């Protein structure tokens, strides 16, 4: 099972402080760029001395790595682990989309999403590790689409293309959605499900509506 | 009408050289980060002296701005201006998706996509200008979805959510698709259309297939 954000660090208080540091560091890195943000600036934003910051992390690359894993922890805790047990594949996918949409729209830390999805600075083992966690989600989606096709719940679409279309539709949200707009996040989740799944499965009612 | 990549700069030779510089600069910026890439390094990568580079552009921010507009020029030339004249709204959207998928997969310069979609460094007027060009595409998609709904071609989905789901599905491709994989770019374009549009409209044949 995936470890959750709360599993990281035995001491709860220290763990919370550590997460706060990652959140503030993510903000600083997004504002100034990874190369532009110095450890001094990150420390200052966290209300720490540079030495104090080095007490928590070994360096800037470690901060980047930890921010990404923190983002994946939150995702696995609030989305993946919640929907994996759902037996019905189409229901699993629909619920997964709604939960993922709400994670993207409600998460206070958009900067963590940005770093998780846009930062190509990592290389080697660290990159492989974070990519493996992302790939686990892709495989889960592909498997669920294939199951839904096999069960006759949706048309025979390509599970890989469907999985990445799902991911793109959901992960793109942080780039355009503003929670103070005309559309609430609940409505967005519902309408995104509707656009994506509403027509995939054959629904006789729609045909009646369209021809009436 | 939108200006195309070829409209920029009267002298064709100089225009081509200018585009090459933008392409190489995009690569350098993606490799080293915007803050990390110096004008000296960009010049070197372009085979220019720093003074030579300043002959073409005023500074690093201008390079970033020009790369983004270059990306939008290519997009408008190869996708938007090609599909805008299509009268049938559903056909317009389907063709638009295929052309946009192929632009993303075939464009030699993935770095330009990355900078266009991921670089939040711009502010003020320059940011507003590039956002206005992006918004033009969003409005085009929304309008086309609304027309397709009004024409009874697709179910009554939310045009804004449909437009951003379309954009997300297509724009996410550069993050995962490798042209040397099992899926060709033509297949990807076709299957993405299938996932996205295949089920949106009521199709009695699918119901027969599913129940047979």
mmCIF file of C-alpha atoms in Angstrom:
data_model
loop_
_atom_site.group_PDB
_atom_site.id
_atom_site.type_symbol
_atom_site.label_atom_id
_atom_site.label_comp_id
_atom_site.label_asym_id
_atom_site.label_seq_id
_atom_site.Cartn_x
_atom_site.Cartn_y
_atom_site.Cartn_z
ATOM 1 C CA UNK A 1 0.000 0.000 0.000
ATOM 2 C CA UNK A 2 1.160 3.512 -0.690
ATOM 3 C CA UNK A 3 2.330 5.494 2.270
ATOM 4 C CA UNK A 4 0.287 8.560 3.046
ATOM 5 C CA UNK A 5 1.420 12.077 3.853
ATOM 6 C CA UNK A 6 0.869 11.302 7.519
ATOM 7 C CA UNK A 7 3.038 8.189 7.450
ATOM 8 C CA UNK A 8 6.085 10.244 6.613
ATOM 9 C CA UNK A 9 8.016 10.938 9.802
ATOM 10 C CA UNK A 10 7.092 9.249 13.048
ATOM 11 C CA UNK A 11 6.786 12.441 15.068
ATOM 12 C CA UNK A 12 3.558 14.153 14.009
ATOM 13 C CA UNK A 13 4.634 17.662 14.981
ATOM 14 C CA UNK A 14 7.857 17.478 13.045
ATOM 15 C CA UNK A 15 6.065 15.914 10.120
ATOM 16 C CA UNK A 16 3.598 18.806 9.986
ATOM 17 C CA UNK A 17 6.423 21.355 10.128
ATOM 18 C CA UNK A 18 8.232 19.444 7.418
ATOM 19 C CA UNK A 19 5.160 19.586 5.185
ATOM 20 C CA UNK A 20 4.798 23.325 5.803
ATOM 21 C CA UNK A 21 8.390 23.808 4.698
ATOM 22 C CA UNK A 22 7.707 21.868 1.493
ATOM 23 C CA UNK A 23 4.606 23.968 0.784
ATOM 24 C CA UNK A 24 6.430 27.261 1.281
ATOM 25 C CA UNK A 25 9.432 26.012 -0.706
ATOM 26 C CA UNK A 26 7.090 24.994 -3.570
ATOM 27 C CA UNK A 27 5.691 28.511 -3.632
ATOM 28 C CA UNK A 28 9.162 30.075 -3.663
ATOM 29 C CA UNK A 29 10.363 27.748 -6.429
ATOM 30 C CA UNK A 30 7.272 28.530 -8.548
ATOM 31 C CA UNK A 31 7.750 32.274 -8.071
ATOM 32 C CA UNK A 32 11.476 32.472 -8.733
ATOM 33 C CA UNK A 33 12.107 29.326 -10.782
ATOM 34 C CA UNK A 34 14.131 26.385 -9.502
ATOM 35 C CA UNK A 35 17.445 27.869 -10.612
ATOM 36 C CA UNK A 36 16.430 31.322 -9.432
ATOM 37 C CA UNK A 37 15.350 30.287 -5.927
ATOM 38 C CA UNK A 38 18.307 30.130 -3.534
ATOM 39 C CA UNK A 39 18.375 28.062 -0.343
ATOM 40 C CA UNK A 40 18.708 31.418 1.436
ATOM 41 C CA UNK A 41 15.440 32.670 -0.094
ATOM 42 C CA UNK A 42 13.630 29.406 0.644
ATOM 43 C CA UNK A 43 14.850 29.523 4.267
ATOM 44 C CA UNK A 44 13.734 33.144 4.619
ATOM 45 C CA UNK A 45 10.268 32.336 3.240
ATOM 46 C CA UNK A 46 10.025 29.473 5.761
ATOM 47 C CA UNK A 47 11.051 31.733 8.640
ATOM 48 C CA UNK A 48 14.249 29.748 9.097
ATOM 49 C CA UNK A 49 17.940 30.481 8.943
ATOM 50 C CA UNK A 50 19.793 28.739 6.137
ATOM 51 C CA UNK A 51 21.318 26.396 8.748
ATOM 52 C CA UNK A 52 17.822 25.758 10.093
ATOM 53 C CA UNK A 53 16.631 24.784 6.638
ATOM 54 C CA UNK A 54 19.588 22.424 6.178
ATOM 55 C CA UNK A 55 18.460 20.732 9.390
ATOM 56 C CA UNK A 56 15.332 19.632 7.479
ATOM 57 C CA UNK A 57 16.720 18.950 4.006
ATOM 58 C CA UNK A 58 20.108 18.254 2.492
ATOM 59 C CA UNK A 59 19.750 20.625 -0.428
ATOM 60 C CA UNK A 60 17.582 22.116 -3.132
ATOM 61 C CA UNK A 61 17.306 18.945 -5.180
ATOM 62 C CA UNK A 62 16.087 17.077 -2.106
ATOM 63 C CA UNK A 63 13.428 19.762 -1.623
ATOM 64 C CA UNK A 64 12.250 19.263 -5.208
ATOM 65 C CA UNK A 65 12.162 15.480 -4.778
ATOM 66 C CA UNK A 66 10.272 15.753 -1.492
ATOM 67 C CA UNK A 67 7.717 18.202 -2.933
ATOM 68 C CA UNK A 68 6.968 15.739 -5.742
ATOM 69 C CA UNK A 69 6.608 12.790 -3.376
ATOM 70 C CA UNK A 70 4.456 14.908 -1.077
ATOM 71 C CA UNK A 71 2.179 15.680 -4.045
ATOM 72 C CA UNK A 72 1.990 11.973 -4.883
ATOM 73 C CA UNK A 73 1.327 11.101 -1.203
ATOM 74 C CA UNK A 74 -1.665 13.442 -1.140
ATOM 75 C CA UNK A 75 -2.927 12.091 -4.455
ATOM 76 C CA UNK A 76 -2.601 8.443 -3.415
ATOM 77 C CA UNK A 77 -4.212 9.106 -0.056
ATOM 78 C CA UNK A 78 -7.173 11.121 -1.325
ATOM 79 C CA UNK A 79 -7.775 9.561 -4.730
ATOM 80 C CA UNK A 80 -6.070 6.305 -5.637
ATOM 81 C CA UNK A 81 -6.411 4.432 -2.339
ATOM 82 C CA UNK A 82 -10.061 5.554 -2.086
ATOM 83 C CA UNK A 83 -11.110 4.227 -5.467
ATOM 84 C CA UNK A 84 -8.932 1.136 -5.890
ATOM 85 C CA UNK A 85 -11.324 -1.012 -3.798
ATOM 86 C CA UNK A 86 -14.375 -0.156 -5.968
ATOM 87 C CA UNK A 87 -15.312 -3.403 -7.714
ATOM 88 C CA UNK A 88 -17.313 -1.961 -10.625
ATOM 89 C CA UNK A 89 -14.757 -0.650 -13.173
ATOM 90 C CA UNK A 90 -16.910 2.139 -14.639
ATOM 91 C CA UNK A 91 -17.995 3.315 -11.193
ATOM 92 C CA UNK A 92 -14.323 3.142 -10.137
ATOM 93 C CA UNK A 93 -13.303 5.380 -13.069
ATOM 94 C CA UNK A 94 -16.155 7.843 -12.584
ATOM 95 C CA UNK A 95 -15.462 8.209 -8.858
ATOM 96 C CA UNK A 96 -11.757 8.468 -9.571
ATOM 97 C CA UNK A 97 -12.353 11.354 -11.970
ATOM 98 C CA UNK A 98 -14.566 13.224 -9.491
ATOM 99 C CA UNK A 99 -12.083 12.763 -6.642
ATOM 100 C CA UNK A 100 -9.141 13.743 -8.802
ATOM 101 C CA UNK A 101 -10.945 16.860 -10.069
ATOM 102 C CA UNK A 102 -11.742 17.889 -6.501
ATOM 103 C CA UNK A 103 -8.160 17.240 -5.405
ATOM 104 C CA UNK A 104 -6.899 19.555 -8.153
ATOM 105 C CA UNK A 105 -9.471 22.279 -7.460
ATOM 106 C CA UNK A 106 -9.450 22.131 -3.660
ATOM 107 C CA UNK A 107 -5.834 21.576 -2.906
ATOM 108 C CA UNK A 108 -4.524 24.767 -1.393
ATOM 109 C CA UNK A 109 -1.146 24.169 -2.922
ATOM 110 C CA UNK A 110 -1.365 24.609 -6.662
ATOM 111 C CA UNK A 111 2.412 25.046 -6.620
ATOM 112 C CA UNK A 112 2.815 21.385 -5.675
ATOM 113 C CA UNK A 113 0.816 20.362 -8.762
ATOM 114 C CA UNK A 114 2.921 22.648 -10.916
ATOM 115 C CA UNK A 115 6.159 21.181 -9.603
ATOM 116 C CA UNK A 116 4.827 17.615 -9.832
ATOM 117 C CA UNK A 117 3.752 17.979 -13.453
ATOM 118 C CA UNK A 118 6.067 20.581 -14.908
ATOM 119 C CA UNK A 119 9.442 20.200 -13.301
ATOM 120 C CA UNK A 120 11.839 18.328 -15.511
ATOM 121 C CA UNK A 121 14.899 19.105 -13.403
ATOM 122 C CA UNK A 122 15.199 15.663 -11.791
ATOM 123 C CA UNK A 123 17.317 12.959 -13.404
ATOM 124 C CA UNK A 124 18.480 9.418 -12.688
ATOM 125 C CA UNK A 125 17.068 7.418 -9.800
ATOM 126 C CA UNK A 126 15.002 10.216 -8.332
ATOM 127 C CA UNK A 127 13.261 10.833 -11.652
ATOM 128 C CA UNK A 128 12.685 7.084 -12.078
ATOM 129 C CA UNK A 129 11.157 6.851 -8.609
ATOM 130 C CA UNK A 130 8.668 9.660 -9.124
ATOM 131 C CA UNK A 131 7.828 8.418 -12.621
ATOM 132 C CA UNK A 132 7.131 4.951 -11.205
ATOM 133 C CA UNK A 133 4.547 6.457 -8.847
ATOM 134 C CA UNK A 134 2.923 8.366 -11.729
ATOM 135 C CA UNK A 135 2.972 5.224 -13.874
ATOM 136 C CA UNK A 136 1.124 3.290 -11.184
ATOM 137 C CA UNK A 137 -1.817 5.649 -11.707
ATOM 138 C CA UNK A 138 -1.662 5.300 -15.494
ATOM 139 C CA UNK A 139 -1.645 1.484 -15.179
ATOM 140 C CA UNK A 140 -4.589 1.624 -12.773
ATOM 141 C CA UNK A 141 -6.581 3.713 -15.280
ATOM 142 C CA UNK A 142 -5.637 1.494 -18.234
ATOM 143 C CA UNK A 143 -6.636 -1.620 -16.291
ATOM 144 C CA UNK A 144 -9.934 -0.062 -15.267
ATOM 145 C CA UNK A 145 -10.776 1.012 -18.831
ATOM 146 C CA UNK A 146 -9.908 -2.468 -20.119
ATOM 147 C CA UNK A 147 -12.125 -4.040 -17.451
ATOM 148 C CA UNK A 148 -14.993 -1.672 -18.289
ATOM 149 C CA UNK A 149 -14.655 -2.602 -21.974
ATOM 150 C CA UNK A 150 -14.519 -6.326 -21.125
ATOM 151 C CA UNK A 151 -17.626 -5.933 -18.962
ATOM 152 C CA UNK A 152 -19.454 -4.266 -21.866
ATOM 153 C CA UNK A 153 -19.894 -1.057 -19.851
ATOM 154 C CA UNK A 154 -18.182 1.149 -22.418
ATOM 155 C CA UNK A 155 -17.405 0.931 -26.098
ATOM 156 C CA UNK A 156 -14.149 -0.846 -27.059
ATOM 157 C CA UNK A 157 -11.828 2.179 -26.803
ATOM 158 C CA UNK A 158 -8.032 1.995 -26.557
ATOM 159 C CA UNK A 159 -7.378 1.796 -22.772
ATOM 160 C CA UNK A 160 -4.039 3.607 -23.043
ATOM 161 C CA UNK A 161 -5.415 6.516 -25.053
ATOM 162 C CA UNK A 162 -8.478 6.663 -22.802
ATOM 163 C CA UNK A 163 -6.251 6.707 -19.710
ATOM 164 C CA UNK A 164 -4.122 9.580 -20.994
ATOM 165 C CA UNK A 165 -7.148 11.516 -22.275
ATOM 166 C CA UNK A 166 -8.628 11.159 -18.752
ATOM 167 C CA UNK A 167 -5.356 12.261 -17.153
ATOM 168 C CA UNK A 168 -4.957 15.205 -19.523
ATOM 169 C CA UNK A 169 -8.522 16.428 -19.004
ATOM 170 C CA UNK A 170 -8.117 16.237 -15.214
ATOM 171 C CA UNK A 171 -4.532 17.413 -14.834
ATOM 172 C CA UNK A 172 -5.071 20.382 -17.154
ATOM 173 C CA UNK A 173 -7.631 21.823 -14.724
ATOM 174 C CA UNK A 174 -5.092 23.607 -12.539
ATOM 175 C CA UNK A 175 -4.108 25.649 -15.579
ATOM 176 C CA UNK A 176 -7.499 27.258 -16.146
ATOM 177 C CA UNK A 177 -9.971 26.669 -13.333
ATOM 178 C CA UNK A 178 -10.559 29.452 -10.793
ATOM 179 C CA UNK A 179 -12.735 28.467 -7.853
ATOM 180 C CA UNK A 180 -14.312 31.947 -7.790
ATOM 181 C CA UNK A 181 -15.641 31.575 -11.321
ATOM 182 C CA UNK A 182 -19.201 30.788 -12.382
ATOM 183 C CA UNK A 183 -18.550 27.073 -12.132
ATOM 184 C CA UNK A 184 -18.221 25.469 -8.686
ATOM 185 C CA UNK A 185 -15.717 22.659 -8.247
ATOM 186 C CA UNK A 186 -18.550 20.173 -7.607
ATOM 187 C CA UNK A 187 -20.176 21.232 -10.883
ATOM 188 C CA UNK A 188 -16.870 20.930 -12.677
ATOM 189 C CA UNK A 189 -16.370 17.387 -11.336
ATOM 190 C CA UNK A 190 -19.879 16.407 -12.385
ATOM 191 C CA UNK A 191 -19.679 17.988 -15.850
ATOM 192 C CA UNK A 192 -16.225 16.576 -16.514
ATOM 193 C CA UNK A 193 -17.619 13.102 -15.709
ATOM 194 C CA UNK A 194 -20.530 13.900 -18.008
ATOM 195 C CA UNK A 195 -18.342 15.000 -20.935
ATOM 196 C CA UNK A 196 -15.982 12.096 -20.524
ATOM 197 C CA UNK A 197 -18.222 9.199 -19.530
ATOM 198 C CA UNK A 198 -21.696 10.444 -20.362
ATOM 199 C CA UNK A 199 -21.468 9.359 -23.939
ATOM 200 C CA UNK A 200 -18.995 6.512 -23.755
ATOM 201 C CA UNK A 201 -21.561 3.965 -22.682
ATOM 202 C CA UNK A 202 -24.592 3.403 -24.870
ATOM 203 C CA UNK A 203 -27.554 5.206 -23.310
ATOM 204 C CA UNK A 204 -30.930 4.621 -24.970
ATOM 205 C CA UNK A 205 -32.405 7.637 -23.139
ATOM 206 C CA UNK A 206 -30.136 10.029 -24.993
ATOM 207 C CA UNK A 207 -31.371 8.717 -28.276
ATOM 208 C CA UNK A 208 -34.967 9.238 -27.225
ATOM 209 C CA UNK A 209 -34.104 12.773 -26.098
ATOM 210 C CA UNK A 210 -32.268 13.542 -29.321
ATOM 211 C CA UNK A 211 -35.038 12.249 -31.548
ATOM 212 C CA UNK A 212 -37.903 13.761 -29.552
ATOM 213 C CA UNK B 1 -6.439 36.649 -39.711
ATOM 214 C CA UNK B 2 -3.612 35.406 -37.535
ATOM 215 C CA UNK B 3 -0.130 35.977 -38.824
ATOM 216 C CA UNK B 4 1.796 32.825 -39.617
ATOM 217 C CA UNK B 5 5.358 31.903 -38.769
ATOM 218 C CA UNK B 6 6.364 32.917 -42.282
ATOM 219 C CA UNK B 7 4.828 36.373 -42.018
ATOM 220 C CA UNK B 8 7.242 37.338 -39.284
ATOM 221 C CA UNK B 9 10.123 39.273 -40.783
ATOM 222 C CA UNK B 10 10.058 40.416 -44.390
ATOM 223 C CA UNK B 11 13.391 38.878 -45.357
ATOM 224 C CA UNK B 12 12.848 35.125 -45.556
ATOM 225 C CA UNK B 13 16.443 34.186 -44.883
ATOM 226 C CA UNK B 14 16.645 36.289 -41.783
ATOM 227 C CA UNK B 15 13.274 35.018 -40.641
ATOM 228 C CA UNK B 16 14.436 31.410 -40.919
ATOM 229 C CA UNK B 17 17.604 32.176 -38.976
ATOM 230 C CA UNK B 18 15.512 33.960 -36.364
ATOM 231 C CA UNK B 19 13.295 30.887 -35.970
ATOM 232 C CA UNK B 20 16.342 28.644 -35.644
ATOM 233 C CA UNK B 21 17.605 30.854 -32.850
ATOM 234 C CA UNK B 22 14.269 30.572 -31.049
ATOM 235 C CA UNK B 23 14.298 26.780 -31.402
ATOM 236 C CA UNK B 24 17.819 26.442 -30.026
ATOM 237 C CA UNK B 25 17.086 28.951 -27.258
ATOM 238 C CA UNK B 26 13.956 26.956 -26.302
ATOM 239 C CA UNK B 27 16.085 23.842 -25.978
ATOM 240 C CA UNK B 28 18.665 25.627 -23.826
ATOM 241 C CA UNK B 29 15.974 27.137 -21.581
ATOM 242 C CA UNK B 30 14.313 23.731 -21.119
ATOM 243 C CA UNK B 31 17.621 22.101 -20.256
ATOM 244 C CA UNK B 32 18.946 24.695 -17.838
ATOM 245 C CA UNK B 33 15.767 26.426 -16.693
ATOM 246 C CA UNK B 34 14.925 30.026 -17.587
ATOM 247 C CA UNK B 35 16.853 31.451 -14.628
ATOM 248 C CA UNK B 36 19.696 28.991 -15.150
ATOM 249 C CA UNK B 37 20.199 29.689 -18.876
ATOM 250 C CA UNK B 38 22.416 32.717 -19.455
ATOM 251 C CA UNK B 39 22.415 34.811 -22.638
ATOM 252 C CA UNK B 40 26.021 33.635 -23.027
ATOM 253 C CA UNK B 41 24.938 29.964 -23.011
ATOM 254 C CA UNK B 42 22.052 30.626 -25.394
ATOM 255 C CA UNK B 43 24.402 32.486 -27.768
ATOM 256 C CA UNK B 44 26.930 29.649 -27.617
ATOM 257 C CA UNK B 45 24.250 27.049 -28.379
ATOM 258 C CA UNK B 46 23.165 29.171 -31.372
ATOM 259 C CA UNK B 47 26.738 29.453 -32.637
ATOM 260 C CA UNK B 48 26.715 33.193 -31.992
ATOM 261 C CA UNK B 49 28.674 35.594 -29.875
ATOM 262 C CA UNK B 50 26.689 37.268 -27.123
ATOM 263 C CA UNK B 51 26.764 40.496 -29.191
ATOM 264 C CA UNK B 52 25.533 38.515 -32.181
ATOM 265 C CA UNK B 53 22.600 37.200 -30.170
ATOM 266 C CA UNK B 54 21.741 40.735 -29.002
ATOM 267 C CA UNK B 55 21.572 41.679 -32.673
ATOM 268 C CA UNK B 56 18.527 39.370 -32.920
ATOM 269 C CA UNK B 57 16.837 39.907 -29.542
ATOM 270 C CA UNK B 58 16.918 42.522 -26.829
ATOM 271 C CA UNK B 59 17.181 40.097 -23.919
ATOM 272 C CA UNK B 60 16.143 36.838 -22.342
ATOM 273 C CA UNK B 61 12.572 37.884 -21.652
ATOM 274 C CA UNK B 62 12.144 38.835 -25.298
ATOM 275 C CA UNK B 63 13.394 35.371 -26.258
ATOM 276 C CA UNK B 64 10.778 33.776 -24.005
ATOM 277 C CA UNK B 65 8.025 35.994 -25.429
ATOM 278 C CA UNK B 66 9.088 35.255 -28.995
ATOM 279 C CA UNK B 67 9.259 31.490 -28.391
ATOM 280 C CA UNK B 68 5.683 31.552 -27.097
ATOM 281 C CA UNK B 69 4.398 33.596 -30.036
ATOM 282 C CA UNK B 70 6.319 31.334 -32.417
ATOM 283 C CA UNK B 71 4.533 28.334 -30.844
ATOM 284 C CA UNK B 72 1.189 30.083 -31.261
ATOM 285 C CA UNK B 73 2.049 31.056 -34.867
ATOM 286 C CA UNK B 74 2.699 27.415 -35.744
ATOM 287 C CA UNK B 75 -0.479 26.320 -33.979
ATOM 288 C CA UNK B 76 -2.662 28.929 -35.688
ATOM 289 C CA UNK B 77 -1.142 28.202 -39.066
ATOM 290 C CA UNK B 78 -1.402 24.414 -38.923
ATOM 291 C CA UNK B 79 -4.516 23.917 -36.806
ATOM 292 C CA UNK B 80 -6.799 26.852 -36.102
ATOM 293 C CA UNK B 81 -6.770 28.543 -39.521
ATOM 294 C CA UNK B 82 -7.238 25.138 -41.199
ATOM 295 C CA UNK B 83 -10.340 24.171 -39.268
ATOM 296 C CA UNK B 84 -12.068 27.513 -38.696
ATOM 297 C CA UNK B 85 -13.662 27.434 -42.177
ATOM 298 C CA UNK B 86 -15.283 23.997 -41.637
ATOM 299 C CA UNK B 87 -19.037 24.661 -41.518
ATOM 300 C CA UNK B 88 -20.159 21.502 -39.695
ATOM 301 C CA UNK B 89 -19.362 22.050 -35.988
ATOM 302 C CA UNK B 90 -18.773 18.390 -35.060
ATOM 303 C CA UNK B 91 -16.611 17.812 -38.120
ATOM 304 C CA UNK B 92 -14.753 21.048 -37.248
ATOM 305 C CA UNK B 93 -14.053 19.774 -33.711
ATOM 306 C CA UNK B 94 -13.046 16.284 -34.832
ATOM 307 C CA UNK B 95 -10.671 17.612 -37.489
ATOM 308 C CA UNK B 96 -9.331 20.151 -35.031
ATOM 309 C CA UNK B 97 -8.499 17.405 -32.537
ATOM 310 C CA UNK B 98 -6.742 15.286 -35.168
ATOM 311 C CA UNK B 99 -4.705 18.235 -36.445
ATOM 312 C CA UNK B 100 -3.825 19.381 -32.955
ATOM 313 C CA UNK B 101 -2.746 15.857 -31.941
ATOM 314 C CA UNK B 102 -0.522 15.609 -35.012
ATOM 315 C CA UNK B 103 0.946 19.061 -34.340
ATOM 316 C CA UNK B 104 1.897 17.972 -30.821
ATOM 317 C CA UNK B 105 3.317 14.609 -31.916
ATOM 318 C CA UNK B 106 5.084 15.716 -35.086
ATOM 319 C CA UNK B 107 6.476 19.043 -34.110
ATOM 320 C CA UNK B 108 10.210 18.663 -33.858
ATOM 321 C CA UNK B 109 10.332 21.206 -31.100
ATOM 322 C CA UNK B 110 8.765 19.772 -27.992
ATOM 323 C CA UNK B 111 10.618 22.470 -26.054
ATOM 324 C CA UNK B 112 8.421 25.133 -27.633
ATOM 325 C CA UNK B 113 5.309 23.328 -26.326
ATOM 326 C CA UNK B 114 6.873 23.076 -22.884
ATOM 327 C CA UNK B 115 7.668 26.775 -22.800
ATOM 328 C CA UNK B 116 4.259 27.703 -24.231
ATOM 329 C CA UNK B 117 2.348 25.685 -21.649
ATOM 330 C CA UNK B 118 4.573 25.610 -18.605
ATOM 331 C CA UNK B 119 6.405 28.892 -18.406
ATOM 332 C CA UNK B 120 4.825 31.217 -15.911
ATOM 333 C CA UNK B 121 7.692 33.723 -15.964
ATOM 334 C CA UNK B 122 5.931 36.352 -18.083
ATOM 335 C CA UNK B 123 3.911 39.100 -16.455
ATOM 336 C CA UNK B 124 1.984 42.224 -17.447
ATOM 337 C CA UNK B 125 1.276 43.035 -21.065
ATOM 338 C CA UNK B 126 3.349 40.230 -22.538
ATOM 339 C CA UNK B 127 1.494 37.651 -20.465
ATOM 340 C CA UNK B 128 -1.848 39.229 -21.404
ATOM 341 C CA UNK B 129 -0.943 39.114 -25.097
ATOM 342 C CA UNK B 130 -0.016 35.433 -25.114
ATOM 343 C CA UNK B 131 -3.035 34.555 -22.963
ATOM 344 C CA UNK B 132 -5.302 36.363 -25.421
ATOM 345 C CA UNK B 133 -4.004 34.146 -28.216
ATOM 346 C CA UNK B 134 -4.596 31.013 -26.115
ATOM 347 C CA UNK B 135 -8.053 32.256 -25.159
ATOM 348 C CA UNK B 136 -8.973 32.661 -28.811
ATOM 349 C CA UNK B 137 -8.583 28.888 -29.178
ATOM 350 C CA UNK B 138 -10.642 28.194 -26.051
ATOM 351 C CA UNK B 139 -13.450 30.451 -27.333
ATOM 352 C CA UNK B 140 -13.334 28.747 -30.737
ATOM 353 C CA UNK B 141 -13.739 25.336 -29.067
ATOM 354 C CA UNK B 142 -16.526 26.522 -26.750
ATOM 355 C CA UNK B 143 -18.388 28.061 -29.677
ATOM 356 C CA UNK B 144 -18.010 24.893 -31.732
ATOM 357 C CA UNK B 145 -19.251 22.654 -28.885
ATOM 358 C CA UNK B 146 -22.232 24.970 -28.336
ATOM 359 C CA UNK B 147 -23.024 24.864 -32.056
ATOM 360 C CA UNK B 148 -22.757 21.068 -32.128
ATOM 361 C CA UNK B 149 -25.135 20.859 -29.161
ATOM 362 C CA UNK B 150 -27.559 23.312 -30.804
ATOM 363 C CA UNK B 151 -27.441 21.269 -34.012
ATOM 364 C CA UNK B 152 -28.303 18.111 -32.026
ATOM 365 C CA UNK B 153 -24.992 16.486 -33.055
ATOM 366 C CA UNK B 154 -23.850 15.858 -29.493
ATOM 367 C CA UNK B 155 -25.508 15.571 -26.105
ATOM 368 C CA UNK B 156 -26.053 18.858 -24.220
ATOM 369 C CA UNK B 157 -22.667 19.018 -22.484
ATOM 370 C CA UNK B 158 -21.169 22.133 -20.877
ATOM 371 C CA UNK B 159 -19.208 23.784 -23.746
ATOM 372 C CA UNK B 160 -16.604 25.273 -21.408
ATOM 373 C CA UNK B 161 -15.886 21.997 -19.609
ATOM 374 C CA UNK B 162 -15.902 20.146 -22.941
ATOM 375 C CA UNK B 163 -13.463 22.692 -24.408
ATOM 376 C CA UNK B 164 -11.015 22.345 -21.529
ATOM 377 C CA UNK B 165 -11.347 18.551 -21.419
ATOM 378 C CA UNK B 166 -10.494 18.558 -25.159
ATOM 379 C CA UNK B 167 -7.554 20.901 -24.588
ATOM 380 C CA UNK B 168 -6.263 18.901 -21.634
ATOM 381 C CA UNK B 169 -6.489 15.574 -23.462
ATOM 382 C CA UNK B 170 -4.620 17.010 -26.466
ATOM 383 C CA UNK B 171 -2.090 19.223 -24.717
ATOM 384 C CA UNK B 172 -1.126 16.495 -22.245
ATOM 385 C CA UNK B 173 0.151 14.343 -25.119
ATOM 386 C CA UNK B 174 3.622 15.881 -25.206
ATOM 387 C CA UNK B 175 4.100 14.659 -21.647
ATOM 388 C CA UNK B 176 3.715 10.966 -22.404
ATOM 389 C CA UNK B 177 3.669 10.142 -26.107
ATOM 390 C CA UNK B 178 6.805 8.771 -27.738
ATOM 391 C CA UNK B 179 6.629 8.450 -31.512
ATOM 392 C CA UNK B 180 8.731 5.270 -31.398
ATOM 393 C CA UNK B 181 6.191 3.482 -29.220
ATOM 394 C CA UNK B 182 3.616 0.893 -30.276
ATOM 395 C CA UNK B 183 1.124 3.598 -31.169
ATOM 396 C CA UNK B 184 1.705 5.695 -34.298
ATOM 397 C CA UNK B 185 0.735 9.344 -34.208
ATOM 398 C CA UNK B 186 -2.005 8.736 -36.795
ATOM 399 C CA UNK B 187 -3.444 5.988 -34.584
ATOM 400 C CA UNK B 188 -3.234 8.253 -31.566
ATOM 401 C CA UNK B 189 -5.126 11.014 -33.398
ATOM 402 C CA UNK B 190 -7.807 8.564 -34.501
ATOM 403 C CA UNK B 191 -8.201 6.878 -31.111
ATOM 404 C CA UNK B 192 -8.245 10.177 -29.242
ATOM 405 C CA UNK B 193 -11.089 11.296 -31.536
ATOM 406 C CA UNK B 194 -12.765 7.963 -30.843
ATOM 407 C CA UNK B 195 -12.467 8.247 -27.046
ATOM 408 C CA UNK B 196 -13.573 11.838 -27.018
ATOM 409 C CA UNK B 197 -16.230 12.016 -29.717
ATOM 410 C CA UNK B 198 -17.065 8.393 -30.387
ATOM 411 C CA UNK B 199 -19.538 8.206 -27.590
ATOM 412 C CA UNK B 200 -20.688 11.795 -27.290
ATOM 413 C CA UNK B 201 -23.295 11.486 -30.017
ATOM 414 C CA UNK B 202 -25.989 8.845 -29.619
ATOM 415 C CA UNK B 203 -25.121 5.897 -31.865
ATOM 416 C CA UNK B 204 -27.711 3.158 -32.116
ATOM 417 C CA UNK B 205 -25.134 0.799 -33.648
ATOM 418 C CA UNK B 206 -23.126 0.742 -30.428
ATOM 419 C CA UNK B 207 -26.168 -0.376 -28.526
ATOM 420 C CA UNK B 208 -26.673 -3.222 -30.960
ATOM 421 C CA UNK B 209 -23.000 -4.142 -30.644
ATOM 422 C CA UNK B 210 -23.105 -4.004 -26.851
ATOM 423 C CA UNK B 211 -26.237 -6.107 -26.586
ATOM 424 C CA UNK B 212 -25.251 -8.614 -29.254
#
